[in-house]
Amino acid sequence: MLVPLTFRPHHTIIERFDPRARWIFSFLMMTAIVYYWDIRFLLFFFFISFTQYFLAHLTWKETRRGWTFIIILISMMVLINTIITSAGTIGAVTQGGHDVFIWNATVPWVGWNIHFGLTAERLWFGFTQIVRLLAITSMFLVLPFTMDPRLYGSTFSGMGLPARLAYSFDLAFRFIPTLARDFNVTMDAQKARGYEMDKVKGGLFSQVKKVAPLIIPVTMNAILSGEDIADAMDLRCFDTGKRTWIIKLTYRWYDYALMIFSGCVLISTLIINHGLNLGNFWMPDWFLGLFHNIK
Amino acid sequence: MKNPVPLVVRNLSFRYQRRSEYALRNVSFEVHPGRVILIAGSSGCGKTTLMRCINGLIPHTYHGEMEGVIKLFGKSTENMGMAELSCNVGTLLQDPERQIVSSYVQTEVAFALENQSLPREKILPRIDETLSRIGILHLRDRETFSLSGGEKQKVALAGILIARPRILLLDEPLASLDPVSAREALQLFRRLADEGFSVLIVEHRVDDVLAINPEEVLYMDRGHLLYCGDVRGLMKVVDYRSIKLPAEIVFKRARKDPIIQFKPILPRASRKQLLTFKNVNFRYGENTPQVLHDINLSVYPGDIIAILGPNGAGKTTLVKHTLGLLKPTSGQVLLGESDTQKCSVAQAAHIVGYVFQSPSQMLFADSVRQELSFGPRNLGMRPAEIVKNVEWAIKTVSLEEELETPPLALSFGQQKRISIAAVLAMRSRILMMDEPTAGQDYWNYTAFMDAILQMPGYEAVLFITHDIDLAIIYANRVLLVSDGRVIADGKPEKVLAEDDMLARSRVLPSSLLRLNQKYFHATGRYYRAETLAHRIYNDNN
């Protein structure tokens, strides 16, 4: 049985834009965002990104899984790369700063000294990082929920990708949900043999080994299906030459406006960043004032 | 000038790369327009290889050593590319789900012409024309996931017909269809042949295909074409145990052969309830339609129950409740005295062993021994007990010599047996099987079912099937399921005698059913055709 896709038409203004214009807009905006570590600029992108999200009229129920994944990902990145270590920070934040918390300890028996120091700059950097990542992820999260799956191939082909690669997007959207369904069937089949996922414990290696009853059958099935699908496509002349797409995409004035706007934002960003040397890490003075007795 | 013959195959032999044996040996035949040709034979006879040679997958995708000639409309296929081949030959694969590559019907049907780079303006009317031709224009804007099994197959067929091939290759087109959908599909294939197509059907269900009067039959065995001619001639040359022939033919021919010994090993019937459904209703979510309606039934020791009904009737949903994989929205499912709401699936697995349709959905271990140990270990059995049960289970399915083999390296039939053994080793009391004979040829599936039901260890067996003959031969009780309701429950002789009920659950009477009904006054119960022949002819002499 084939399984449904995530897309349901919402008939919003967002869905009226040509998908090529929306992908170009999203890529240009993302490129612009990565130039900034200054929250004053990032808030502009954050506002645009969430305006798009709310205009799309998406419900929490629809996007819950996506948001859960994003929140976990961002939390891990900020917690590990910025707060616990400073591996993910940039020069000005890594070197020095104003300590807001210091913790020293000695490991008994071996005598190792542990030093952990958290600076106000790292805290603010973490906050900035959250805003930056939310602006990027929410920009792209909207796309699969507001784009008709029929349009992926023609969209990417229209953006200059080879037909073979462009069609792989169509195929992914067609088969990823089927893969999820196969996973559930295997899960049920193994549960029927007394397998309990929540009892999978132990170290990483042992956990990977214990999910083998799920992963191996799903993978094997995917390989077998893949062979049939490839045959079915070969038998209908896929990739034997030039390809047409029956879905015709047409740019309208507002699509041009959207692409020009995002192009202007990127050009402005390049000027601001390279010409005016603005947009680097910035922390407001009032944030420092929140911590008393800081050094 | 005389029109060239659509397909000529001369002295065709093929051996796959890295294989020592030939998959095809000196196969020769011709196919004329307006004909249905049935290609029959047991698994491994070379049917699929022959189709691949005709449609170009051999040598374009699958490589090996090929000899002989294939001509399409007088032109050798040797130098034809896939584009030219697919304009002449359309192939419908066994599972339409694996053939459908697009999320929507319209783009699915357009796929071949898009790949041939036809202008959009020419493709759009061709889509409508093709969909109309097979009567599914109303499906044009539907998403492919929402289609029924029969509809999916018609859409897959439309995706082929749009390229206007004159030869159609259909690889087991009835495999995933319920009986009524299968009959509709066959009628469609007949109509296409009558319109001038050459239709080649590879099918295990020979009995069903004969209903559309194929003009010719090719019978293959181990790569050789043993017979090529009309249906009447086939009946004389073919072994009725290797492919499924009409029951009347088997009935006439089997009486001189030794009687098949079949005696299920199950406990004597009693009124102790092993499993009980009490007013069970079920829906997947708050705003979704109800799937099960007011199910009331009990399973007793000695029951061999066949569950029949169309795709989407709720059969699998019903069976999943027995194991607690799904819990009723209202009502109760009791395993003995225990409510499945209050026990885990692992606990329920002590009582119910559930074999899923495809063995590849569950096999994963490095060796058969580890595969069979998996269930008992999850159920917390002691190591000595696990060893004992594994040895008993593998012996029961007669695959002792494969204990150290990786299960995924075995043949499909062997994998199926291993999946049963994996459940047997858990020592459950009830065995449930979802489409146990799917994908197996007639000889393999009767051997398989005979073996399963003659295994010791179970108190009751339930199986879901589309094959009414399986219910006739093996079940002592039949459940007819339709629209989430059990509309009939009783002995096969009683339930299958009611044509109205069968029609409601999209079950078609088979030649075996009609034969049994004809002699019911003399036998008092239903039998397989071979046994019936002995009962009627030999017992009377």
PDB file of N, CA, C and O in Angstrom, chain A residues 1-2 4 150 167 174 181 185-186 188-195 217 221 225 227-229 231 234-238 242-244 246 248, chain B residues 61-62 82-83 86 97-101 104 108 111 114-115 117-118 120 123 144-145 159 320 323 345 349 356 360-362 371 375 378 426:
ATOM      1  N   MET A   1       0.839  -1.206   0.000  1.00  0.00           N
ATOM      2  CA  MET A   1       0.000   0.000   0.000  1.00  0.00           C
ATOM      3  C   MET A   1       0.875   1.257   0.000  1.00  0.00           C
ATOM      4  O   MET A   1       1.819   1.352   0.739  1.00  0.00           O
ATOM      5  N   LEU A   2       0.554   2.185  -0.855  1.00  0.00           N
ATOM      6  CA  LEU A   2       1.281   3.455  -0.843  1.00  0.00           C
ATOM      7  C   LEU A   2       0.770   4.275   0.329  1.00  0.00           C
ATOM      8  O   LEU A   2      -0.343   4.098   0.787  1.00  0.00           O
ATOM      9  N   PRO A   4       0.277   8.245   2.369  1.00  0.00           N
ATOM     10  CA  PRO A   4       0.101   9.635   1.993  1.00  0.00           C
ATOM     11  C   PRO A   4       1.321  10.515   2.231  1.00  0.00           C
ATOM     12  O   PRO A   4       2.187  10.202   3.023  1.00  0.00           O
ATOM     13  N   ARG A 150       3.993  17.102  -6.852  1.00  0.00           N
ATOM     14  CA  ARG A 150       4.105  16.974  -8.302  1.00  0.00           C
ATOM     15  C   ARG A 150       5.107  17.965  -8.893  1.00  0.00           C
ATOM     16  O   ARG A 150       5.584  17.806 -10.000  1.00  0.00           O
ATOM     17  N   TYR A 167      14.468  14.491 -11.084  1.00  0.00           N
ATOM     18  CA  TYR A 167      13.421  13.491 -10.857  1.00  0.00           C
ATOM     19  C   TYR A 167      13.645  12.730  -9.559  1.00  0.00           C
ATOM     20  O   TYR A 167      12.703  12.193  -8.970  1.00  0.00           O
ATOM     21  N   ARG A 174       7.917  10.441  -3.282  1.00  0.00           N
ATOM     22  CA  ARG A 174       7.004   9.327  -3.505  1.00  0.00           C
ATOM     23  C   ARG A 174       7.348   8.153  -2.563  1.00  0.00           C
ATOM     24  O   ARG A 174       6.467   7.494  -2.030  1.00  0.00           O
ATOM     25  N   ARG A 181       6.357   3.454   6.103  1.00  0.00           N
ATOM     26  CA  ARG A 181       5.319   2.425   6.278  1.00  0.00           C
ATOM     27  C   ARG A 181       5.972   1.039   6.428  1.00  0.00           C
ATOM     28  O   ARG A 181       5.621   0.272   7.316  1.00  0.00           O
ATOM     29  N   VAL A 185       5.752  -1.826   9.445  1.00  0.00           N
ATOM     30  CA  VAL A 185       5.390  -3.244   9.260  1.00  0.00           C
ATOM     31  C   VAL A 185       6.444  -4.128   9.927  1.00  0.00           C
ATOM     32  O   VAL A 185       6.118  -5.072  10.659  1.00  0.00           O
ATOM     33  N   THR A 186       7.719  -3.798   9.690  1.00  0.00           N
ATOM     34  CA  THR A 186       8.792  -4.584  10.302  1.00  0.00           C
ATOM     35  C   THR A 186       8.748  -4.467  11.820  1.00  0.00           C
ATOM     36  O   THR A 186       8.933  -5.451  12.540  1.00  0.00           O
ATOM     37  N   ASP A 188       6.132  -4.039  13.653  1.00  0.00           N
ATOM     38  CA  ASP A 188       5.043  -4.912  14.114  1.00  0.00           C
ATOM     39  C   ASP A 188       5.461  -6.382  14.044  1.00  0.00           C
ATOM     40  O   ASP A 188       5.171  -7.159  14.956  1.00  0.00           O
ATOM     41  N   ALA A 189       6.150  -6.756  12.933  1.00  0.00           N
ATOM     42  CA  ALA A 189       6.563  -8.157  12.771  1.00  0.00           C
ATOM     43  C   ALA A 189       7.525  -8.570  13.886  1.00  0.00           C
ATOM     44  O   ALA A 189       7.434  -9.675  14.421  1.00  0.00           O
ATOM     45  N   GLN A 190       8.425  -7.659  14.252  1.00  0.00           N
ATOM     46  CA  GLN A 190       9.384  -8.000  15.311  1.00  0.00           C
ATOM     47  C   GLN A 190       8.737  -7.937  16.697  1.00  0.00           C
ATOM     48  O   GLN A 190       9.066  -8.723  17.572  1.00  0.00           O
ATOM     49  N   LYS A 191       7.799  -7.005  16.866  1.00  0.00           N
ATOM     50  CA  LYS A 191       7.071  -6.970  18.147  1.00  0.00           C
ATOM     51  C   LYS A 191       6.339  -8.283  18.344  1.00  0.00           C
ATOM     52  O   LYS A 191       6.245  -8.793  19.457  1.00  0.00           O
ATOM     53  N   ALA A 192       5.803  -8.817  17.240  1.00  0.00           N
ATOM     54  CA  ALA A 192       5.081 -10.085  17.323  1.00  0.00           C
ATOM     55  C   ALA A 192       6.012 -11.220  17.731  1.00  0.00           C
ATOM     56  O   ALA A 192       5.567 -12.286  18.102  1.00  0.00           O
ATOM     57  N   ARG A 193       7.333 -10.974  17.646  1.00  0.00           N
ATOM     58  CA  ARG A 193       8.304 -11.972  18.102  1.00  0.00           C
ATOM     59  C   ARG A 193       8.873 -11.571  19.469  1.00  0.00           C
ATOM     60  O   ARG A 193       9.957 -12.014  19.855  1.00  0.00           O
ATOM     61  N   GLY A 194       8.165 -10.707  20.159  1.00  0.00           N
ATOM     62  CA  GLY A 194       8.549 -10.341  21.523  1.00  0.00           C
ATOM     63  C   GLY A 194       9.592  -9.243  21.617  1.00  0.00           C
ATOM     64  O   GLY A 194      10.080  -8.933  22.701  1.00  0.00           O
ATOM     65  N   TYR A 195       9.951  -8.634  20.488  1.00  0.00           N
ATOM     66  CA  TYR A 195      10.971  -7.576  20.491  1.00  0.00           C
ATOM     67  C   TYR A 195      10.382  -6.293  21.066  1.00  0.00           C
ATOM     68  O   TYR A 195       9.296  -5.883  20.677  1.00  0.00           O
ATOM     69  N   PRO A 217      15.848  -5.759   7.872  1.00  0.00           N
ATOM     70  CA  PRO A 217      14.737  -6.069   6.945  1.00  0.00           C
ATOM     71  C   PRO A 217      14.275  -4.856   6.134  1.00  0.00           C
ATOM     72  O   PRO A 217      13.996  -4.981   4.939  1.00  0.00           O
ATOM     73  N   ASN A 221      14.442  -4.796   2.088  1.00  0.00           N
ATOM     74  CA  ASN A 221      13.222  -4.551   1.313  1.00  0.00           C
ATOM     75  C   ASN A 221      13.397  -3.367   0.380  1.00  0.00           C
ATOM     76  O   ASN A 221      12.940  -3.387  -0.760  1.00  0.00           O
ATOM     77  N   SER A 225      12.958  -3.485  -3.550  1.00  0.00           N
ATOM     78  CA  SER A 225      11.998  -2.590  -4.212  1.00  0.00           C
ATOM     79  C   SER A 225      12.721  -1.719  -5.217  1.00  0.00           C
ATOM     80  O   SER A 225      12.229  -1.475  -6.320  1.00  0.00           O
ATOM     81  N   GLU A 227      15.248  -2.285  -7.004  1.00  0.00           N
ATOM     82  CA  GLU A 227      15.544  -2.987  -8.254  1.00  0.00           C
ATOM     83  C   GLU A 227      14.311  -2.975  -9.166  1.00  0.00           C
ATOM     84  O   GLU A 227      14.415  -2.693 -10.358  1.00  0.00           O
ATOM     85  N   ASP A 228      13.143  -3.265  -8.591  1.00  0.00           N
ATOM     86  CA  ASP A 228      11.902  -3.250  -9.383  1.00  0.00           C
ATOM     87  C   ASP A 228      11.602  -1.854  -9.914  1.00  0.00           C
ATOM     88  O   ASP A 228      11.175  -1.682 -11.052  1.00  0.00           O
ATOM     89  N   ILE A 229      11.813  -0.858  -9.048  1.00  0.00           N
ATOM     90  CA  ILE A 229      11.503   0.519  -9.450  1.00  0.00           C
ATOM     91  C   ILE A 229      12.423   0.944 -10.597  1.00  0.00           C
ATOM     92  O   ILE A 229      11.987   1.558 -11.568  1.00  0.00           O
ATOM     93  N   ASP A 231      13.792  -1.041 -12.748  1.00  0.00           N
ATOM     94  CA  ASP A 231      13.307  -1.749 -13.949  1.00  0.00           C
ATOM     95  C   ASP A 231      12.103  -1.016 -14.542  1.00  0.00           C
ATOM     96  O   ASP A 231      12.034  -0.792 -15.758  1.00  0.00           O
ATOM     97  N   ASP A 234      13.308   2.073 -16.279  1.00  0.00           N
ATOM     98  CA  ASP A 234      14.020   1.743 -17.535  1.00  0.00           C
ATOM     99  C   ASP A 234      13.027   1.371 -18.617  1.00  0.00           C
ATOM    100  O   ASP A 234      13.197   1.743 -19.780  1.00  0.00           O
ATOM    101  N   LEU A 235      12.008   0.587 -18.225  1.00  0.00           N
ATOM    102  CA  LEU A 235      11.028   0.112 -19.212  1.00  0.00           C
ATOM    103  C   LEU A 235      10.185   1.249 -19.771  1.00  0.00           C
ATOM    104  O   LEU A 235       9.467   1.070 -20.741  1.00  0.00           O
ATOM    105  N   ARG A 236      10.235   2.382 -19.100  1.00  0.00           N
ATOM    106  CA  ARG A 236       9.502   3.537 -19.630  1.00  0.00           C
ATOM    107  C   ARG A 236      10.477   4.647 -20.034  1.00  0.00           C
ATOM    108  O   ARG A 236      10.177   5.829 -19.896  1.00  0.00           O
ATOM    109  N   CYS A 237      11.665   4.205 -20.475  1.00  0.00           N
ATOM    110  CA  CYS A 237      12.633   5.094 -21.146  1.00  0.00           C
ATOM    111  C   CYS A 237      13.197   6.197 -20.275  1.00  0.00           C
ATOM    112  O   CYS A 237      13.566   7.264 -20.792  1.00  0.00           O
ATOM    113  N   PHE A 238      13.270   5.994 -18.994  1.00  0.00           N
ATOM    114  CA  PHE A 238      13.812   7.055 -18.149  1.00  0.00           C
ATOM    115  C   PHE A 238      15.296   7.247 -18.457  1.00  0.00           C
ATOM    116  O   PHE A 238      16.033   6.279 -18.630  1.00  0.00           O
ATOM    117  N   LYS A 242      16.600  13.751 -23.674  1.00  0.00           N
ATOM    118  CA  LYS A 242      15.984  14.966 -23.136  1.00  0.00           C
ATOM    119  C   LYS A 242      14.607  14.630 -22.574  1.00  0.00           C
ATOM    120  O   LYS A 242      13.948  13.701 -23.034  1.00  0.00           O
ATOM    121  N   ARG A 243      14.174  15.376 -21.571  1.00  0.00           N
ATOM    122  CA  ARG A 243      12.892  15.058 -20.926  1.00  0.00           C
ATOM    123  C   ARG A 243      12.009  16.305 -20.904  1.00  0.00           C
ATOM    124  O   ARG A 243      12.512  17.417 -20.741  1.00  0.00           O
ATOM    125  N   THR A 244      10.674  16.070 -21.048  1.00  0.00           N
ATOM    126  CA  THR A 244       9.750  17.196 -20.823  1.00  0.00           C
ATOM    127  C   THR A 244       9.010  16.954 -19.512  1.00  0.00           C
ATOM    128  O   THR A 244       8.980  15.838 -19.010  1.00  0.00           O
ATOM    129  N   ILE A 246       5.226  17.587 -17.759  1.00  0.00           N
ATOM    130  CA  ILE A 246       3.886  18.049 -18.149  1.00  0.00           C
ATOM    131  C   ILE A 246       3.416  19.209 -17.284  1.00  0.00           C
ATOM    132  O   ILE A 246       2.520  19.947 -17.657  1.00  0.00           O
ATOM    133  N   LYS A 248       3.685  22.674 -16.103  1.00  0.00           N
ATOM    134  CA  LYS A 248       4.320  23.880 -16.631  1.00  0.00           C
ATOM    135  C   LYS A 248       4.326  24.944 -15.537  1.00  0.00           C
ATOM    136  O   LYS A 248       3.267  25.260 -14.972  1.00  0.00           O
TER     137      LYS A 248
ATOM    138  N   THR B  61      19.817  -4.040 -18.920  1.00  0.00           N
ATOM    139  CA  THR B  61      20.015  -3.906 -17.474  1.00  0.00           C
ATOM    140  C   THR B  61      20.653  -5.156 -16.875  1.00  0.00           C
ATOM    141  O   THR B  61      21.542  -5.062 -16.029  1.00  0.00           O
ATOM    142  N   TYR B  62      20.179  -6.327 -17.292  1.00  0.00           N
ATOM    143  CA  TYR B  62      20.730  -7.592 -16.778  1.00  0.00           C
ATOM    144  C   TYR B  62      21.646  -8.176 -17.846  1.00  0.00           C
ATOM    145  O   TYR B  62      21.243  -8.300 -19.003  1.00  0.00           O
ATOM    146  N   MET B  82      16.206   1.239 -25.480  1.00  0.00           N
ATOM    147  CA  MET B  82      15.036   1.056 -24.619  1.00  0.00           C
ATOM    148  C   MET B  82      13.848   1.889 -25.110  1.00  0.00           C
ATOM    149  O   MET B  82      12.701   1.474 -24.985  1.00  0.00           O
ATOM    150  N   ALA B  83      14.135   3.065 -25.667  1.00  0.00           N
ATOM    151  CA  ALA B  83      13.034   3.927 -26.106  1.00  0.00           C
ATOM    152  C   ALA B  83      12.241   3.244 -27.215  1.00  0.00           C
ATOM    153  O   ALA B  83      11.011   3.180 -27.161  1.00  0.00           O
ATOM    154  N   SER B  86      10.356   0.142 -25.828  1.00  0.00           N
ATOM    155  CA  SER B  86       9.161   0.403 -25.012  1.00  0.00           C
ATOM    156  C   SER B  86       8.001   0.948 -25.849  1.00  0.00           C
ATOM    157  O   SER B  86       6.867   0.922 -25.410  1.00  0.00           O
ATOM    158  N   GLU B  97       2.548  -1.446  -6.996  1.00  0.00           N
ATOM    159  CA  GLU B  97       3.099  -0.465  -6.060  1.00  0.00           C
ATOM    160  C   GLU B  97       4.564  -0.143  -6.349  1.00  0.00           C
ATOM    161  O   GLU B  97       5.043   0.944  -6.115  1.00  0.00           O
ATOM    162  N   ARG B  98       5.280  -1.138  -6.872  1.00  0.00           N
ATOM    163  CA  ARG B  98       6.688  -0.924  -7.200  1.00  0.00           C
ATOM    164  C   ARG B  98       6.858  -0.408  -8.625  1.00  0.00           C
ATOM    165  O   ARG B  98       7.960  -0.177  -9.077  1.00  0.00           O
ATOM    166  N   GLN B  99       5.757  -0.325  -9.360  1.00  0.00           N
ATOM    167  CA  GLN B  99       5.833   0.190 -10.727  1.00  0.00           C
ATOM    168  C   GLN B  99       5.464   1.667 -10.759  1.00  0.00           C
ATOM    169  O   GLN B  99       5.899   2.399 -11.631  1.00  0.00           O
ATOM    170  N   ILE B 100       4.628   2.070  -9.781  1.00  0.00           N
ATOM    171  CA  ILE B 100       4.164   3.457  -9.763  1.00  0.00           C
ATOM    172  C   ILE B 100       5.260   4.336  -9.165  1.00  0.00           C
ATOM    173  O   ILE B 100       5.650   4.150  -8.016  1.00  0.00           O
ATOM    174  N   VAL B 101       5.769   5.266  -9.957  1.00  0.00           N
ATOM    175  CA  VAL B 101       6.898   6.081  -9.504  1.00  0.00           C
ATOM    176  C   VAL B 101       6.484   7.505  -9.158  1.00  0.00           C
ATOM    177  O   VAL B 101       7.280   8.285  -8.666  1.00  0.00           O
ATOM    178  N   TYR B 104       1.070  11.202  -8.188  1.00  0.00           N
ATOM    179  CA  TYR B 104      -0.254  11.499  -8.743  1.00  0.00           C
ATOM    180  C   TYR B 104      -0.495  10.696 -10.016  1.00  0.00           C
ATOM    181  O   TYR B 104       0.450  10.404 -10.768  1.00  0.00           O
ATOM    182  N   GLU B 108       1.974  10.043 -13.257  1.00  0.00           N
ATOM    183  CA  GLU B 108       2.370   8.643 -13.408  1.00  0.00           C
ATOM    184  C   GLU B 108       2.128   8.171 -14.846  1.00  0.00           C
ATOM    185  O   GLU B 108       2.990   7.549 -15.468  1.00  0.00           O
ATOM    186  N   PHE B 111       4.539   9.639 -17.497  1.00  0.00           N
ATOM    187  CA  PHE B 111       5.969   9.386 -17.296  1.00  0.00           C
ATOM    188  C   PHE B 111       6.716   8.951 -18.574  1.00  0.00           C
ATOM    189  O   PHE B 111       7.746   9.520 -18.925  1.00  0.00           O
ATOM    190  N   GLU B 114       6.908  11.751 -21.159  1.00  0.00           N
ATOM    191  CA  GLU B 114       7.819  12.814 -20.693  1.00  0.00           C
ATOM    192  C   GLU B 114       9.261  12.389 -20.981  1.00  0.00           C
ATOM    193  O   GLU B 114      10.088  13.188 -21.415  1.00  0.00           O
ATOM    194  N   ASN B 115       9.546  11.093 -20.708  1.00  0.00           N
ATOM    195  CA  ASN B 115      10.907  10.596 -20.927  1.00  0.00           C
ATOM    196  C   ASN B 115      11.271  10.570 -22.406  1.00  0.00           C
ATOM    197  O   ASN B 115      12.444  10.619 -22.763  1.00  0.00           O
ATOM    198  N   SER B 117      10.372  12.839 -24.342  1.00  0.00           N
ATOM    199  CA  SER B 117      10.468  14.256 -24.677  1.00  0.00           C
ATOM    200  C   SER B 117       9.395  14.734 -25.662  1.00  0.00           C
ATOM    201  O   SER B 117       9.646  15.613 -26.491  1.00  0.00           O
ATOM    202  N   LEU B 118       8.204  14.158 -25.573  1.00  0.00           N
ATOM    203  CA  LEU B 118       7.097  14.649 -26.392  1.00  0.00           C
ATOM    204  C   LEU B 118       6.662  16.010 -25.869  1.00  0.00           C
ATOM    205  O   LEU B 118       6.723  16.251 -24.658  1.00  0.00           O
ATOM    206  N   ARG B 120       4.498  18.875 -24.262  1.00  0.00           N
ATOM    207  CA  ARG B 120       3.442  18.844 -23.245  1.00  0.00           C
ATOM    208  C   ARG B 120       2.051  18.834 -23.885  1.00  0.00           C
ATOM    209  O   ARG B 120       1.159  18.109 -23.458  1.00  0.00           O
ATOM    210  N   ILE B 123       1.159  15.417 -24.907  1.00  0.00           N
ATOM    211  CA  ILE B 123       1.035  14.423 -23.824  1.00  0.00           C
ATOM    212  C   ILE B 123      -0.331  14.533 -23.138  1.00  0.00           C
ATOM    213  O   ILE B 123      -0.987  13.510 -22.879  1.00  0.00           O
ATOM    214  N   THR B 144      -1.751   8.701  -5.961  1.00  0.00           N
ATOM    215  CA  THR B 144      -1.642   7.249  -6.164  1.00  0.00           C
ATOM    216  C   THR B 144      -1.836   6.472  -4.858  1.00  0.00           C
ATOM    217  O   THR B 144      -2.273   5.331  -4.884  1.00  0.00           O
ATOM    218  N   PHE B 145      -1.506   7.085  -3.705  1.00  0.00           N
ATOM    219  CA  PHE B 145      -1.645   6.353  -2.441  1.00  0.00           C
ATOM    220  C   PHE B 145      -3.096   6.016  -2.122  1.00  0.00           C
ATOM    221  O   PHE B 145      -3.383   5.052  -1.420  1.00  0.00           O
ATOM    222  N   GLY B 159      -0.053   3.716 -17.617  1.00  0.00           N
ATOM    223  CA  GLY B 159       1.304   4.253 -17.762  1.00  0.00           C
ATOM    224  C   GLY B 159       2.080   3.548 -18.862  1.00  0.00           C
ATOM    225  O   GLY B 159       3.043   4.094 -19.401  1.00  0.00           O
ATOM    226  N   LYS B 320      -4.435  -8.169  13.719  1.00  0.00           N
ATOM    227  CA  LYS B 320      -3.480  -7.431  14.563  1.00  0.00           C
ATOM    228  C   LYS B 320      -4.018  -7.212  15.977  1.00  0.00           C
ATOM    229  O   LYS B 320      -3.252  -7.038  16.920  1.00  0.00           O
ATOM    230  N   LEU B 323      -3.039  -9.847  18.744  1.00  0.00           N
ATOM    231  CA  LEU B 323      -1.710  -9.794  19.333  1.00  0.00           C
ATOM    232  C   LEU B 323      -1.497  -8.502  20.129  1.00  0.00           C
ATOM    233  O   LEU B 323      -0.453  -8.295  20.713  1.00  0.00           O
ATOM    234  N   VAL B 345       2.576  -6.657  23.812  1.00  0.00           N
ATOM    235  CA  VAL B 345       2.610  -7.515  22.622  1.00  0.00           C
ATOM    236  C   VAL B 345       3.490  -8.733  22.909  1.00  0.00           C
ATOM    237  O   VAL B 345       3.183  -9.863  22.509  1.00  0.00           O
ATOM    238  N   ALA B 349       2.511 -12.595  22.585  1.00  0.00           N
ATOM    239  CA  ALA B 349       3.222 -13.470  21.656  1.00  0.00           C
ATOM    240  C   ALA B 349       3.431 -14.874  22.233  1.00  0.00           C
ATOM    241  O   ALA B 349       3.712 -15.811  21.493  1.00  0.00           O
ATOM    242  N   PHE B 356       3.949 -12.720   9.317  1.00  0.00           N
ATOM    243  CA  PHE B 356       3.591 -11.671   8.371  1.00  0.00           C
ATOM    244  C   PHE B 356       3.705 -12.184   6.935  1.00  0.00           C
ATOM    245  O   PHE B 356       4.332 -13.199   6.680  1.00  0.00           O
ATOM    246  N   SER B 360      10.675 -11.318   4.114  1.00  0.00           N
ATOM    247  CA  SER B 360      11.734 -10.296   4.127  1.00  0.00           C
ATOM    248  C   SER B 360      11.405  -9.149   5.069  1.00  0.00           C
ATOM    249  O   SER B 360      12.259  -8.328   5.367  1.00  0.00           O
ATOM    250  N   GLN B 361      10.154  -9.099   5.560  1.00  0.00           N
ATOM    251  CA  GLN B 361       9.804  -8.052   6.530  1.00  0.00           C
ATOM    252  C   GLN B 361      10.321  -8.367   7.931  1.00  0.00           C
ATOM    253  O   GLN B 361      10.260  -7.535   8.821  1.00  0.00           O
ATOM    254  N   MET B 362      10.801  -9.610   8.158  1.00  0.00           N
ATOM    255  CA  MET B 362      11.229  -9.932   9.519  1.00  0.00           C
ATOM    256  C   MET B 362      12.605 -10.599   9.622  1.00  0.00           C
ATOM    257  O   MET B 362      13.215 -10.570  10.678  1.00  0.00           O
ATOM    258  N   GLU B 371      18.281 -16.585  13.983  1.00  0.00           N
ATOM    259  CA  GLU B 371      16.950 -16.077  13.632  1.00  0.00           C
ATOM    260  C   GLU B 371      15.878 -16.767  14.474  1.00  0.00           C
ATOM    261  O   GLU B 371      14.972 -16.134  15.008  1.00  0.00           O
ATOM    262  N   GLY B 375      13.061 -14.902  18.828  1.00  0.00           N
ATOM    263  CA  GLY B 375      11.757 -14.838  19.500  1.00  0.00           C
ATOM    264  C   GLY B 375      11.794 -15.455  20.881  1.00  0.00           C
ATOM    265  O   GLY B 375      11.432 -14.795  21.876  1.00  0.00           O
ATOM    266  N   ASN B 378      13.574 -13.263  23.315  1.00  0.00           N
ATOM    267  CA  ASN B 378      12.773 -12.088  23.701  1.00  0.00           C
ATOM    268  C   ASN B 378      11.698 -12.459  24.710  1.00  0.00           C
ATOM    269  O   ASN B 378      11.303 -11.639  25.536  1.00  0.00           O
ATOM    270  N   MET B 426       8.761 -20.138  19.234  1.00  0.00           N
ATOM    271  CA  MET B 426       8.246 -19.405  20.401  1.00  0.00           C
ATOM    272  C   MET B 426       7.197 -20.211  21.154  1.00  0.00           C
ATOM    273  O   MET B 426       6.748 -19.807  22.217  1.00  0.00           O
TER     274      MET B 426
END
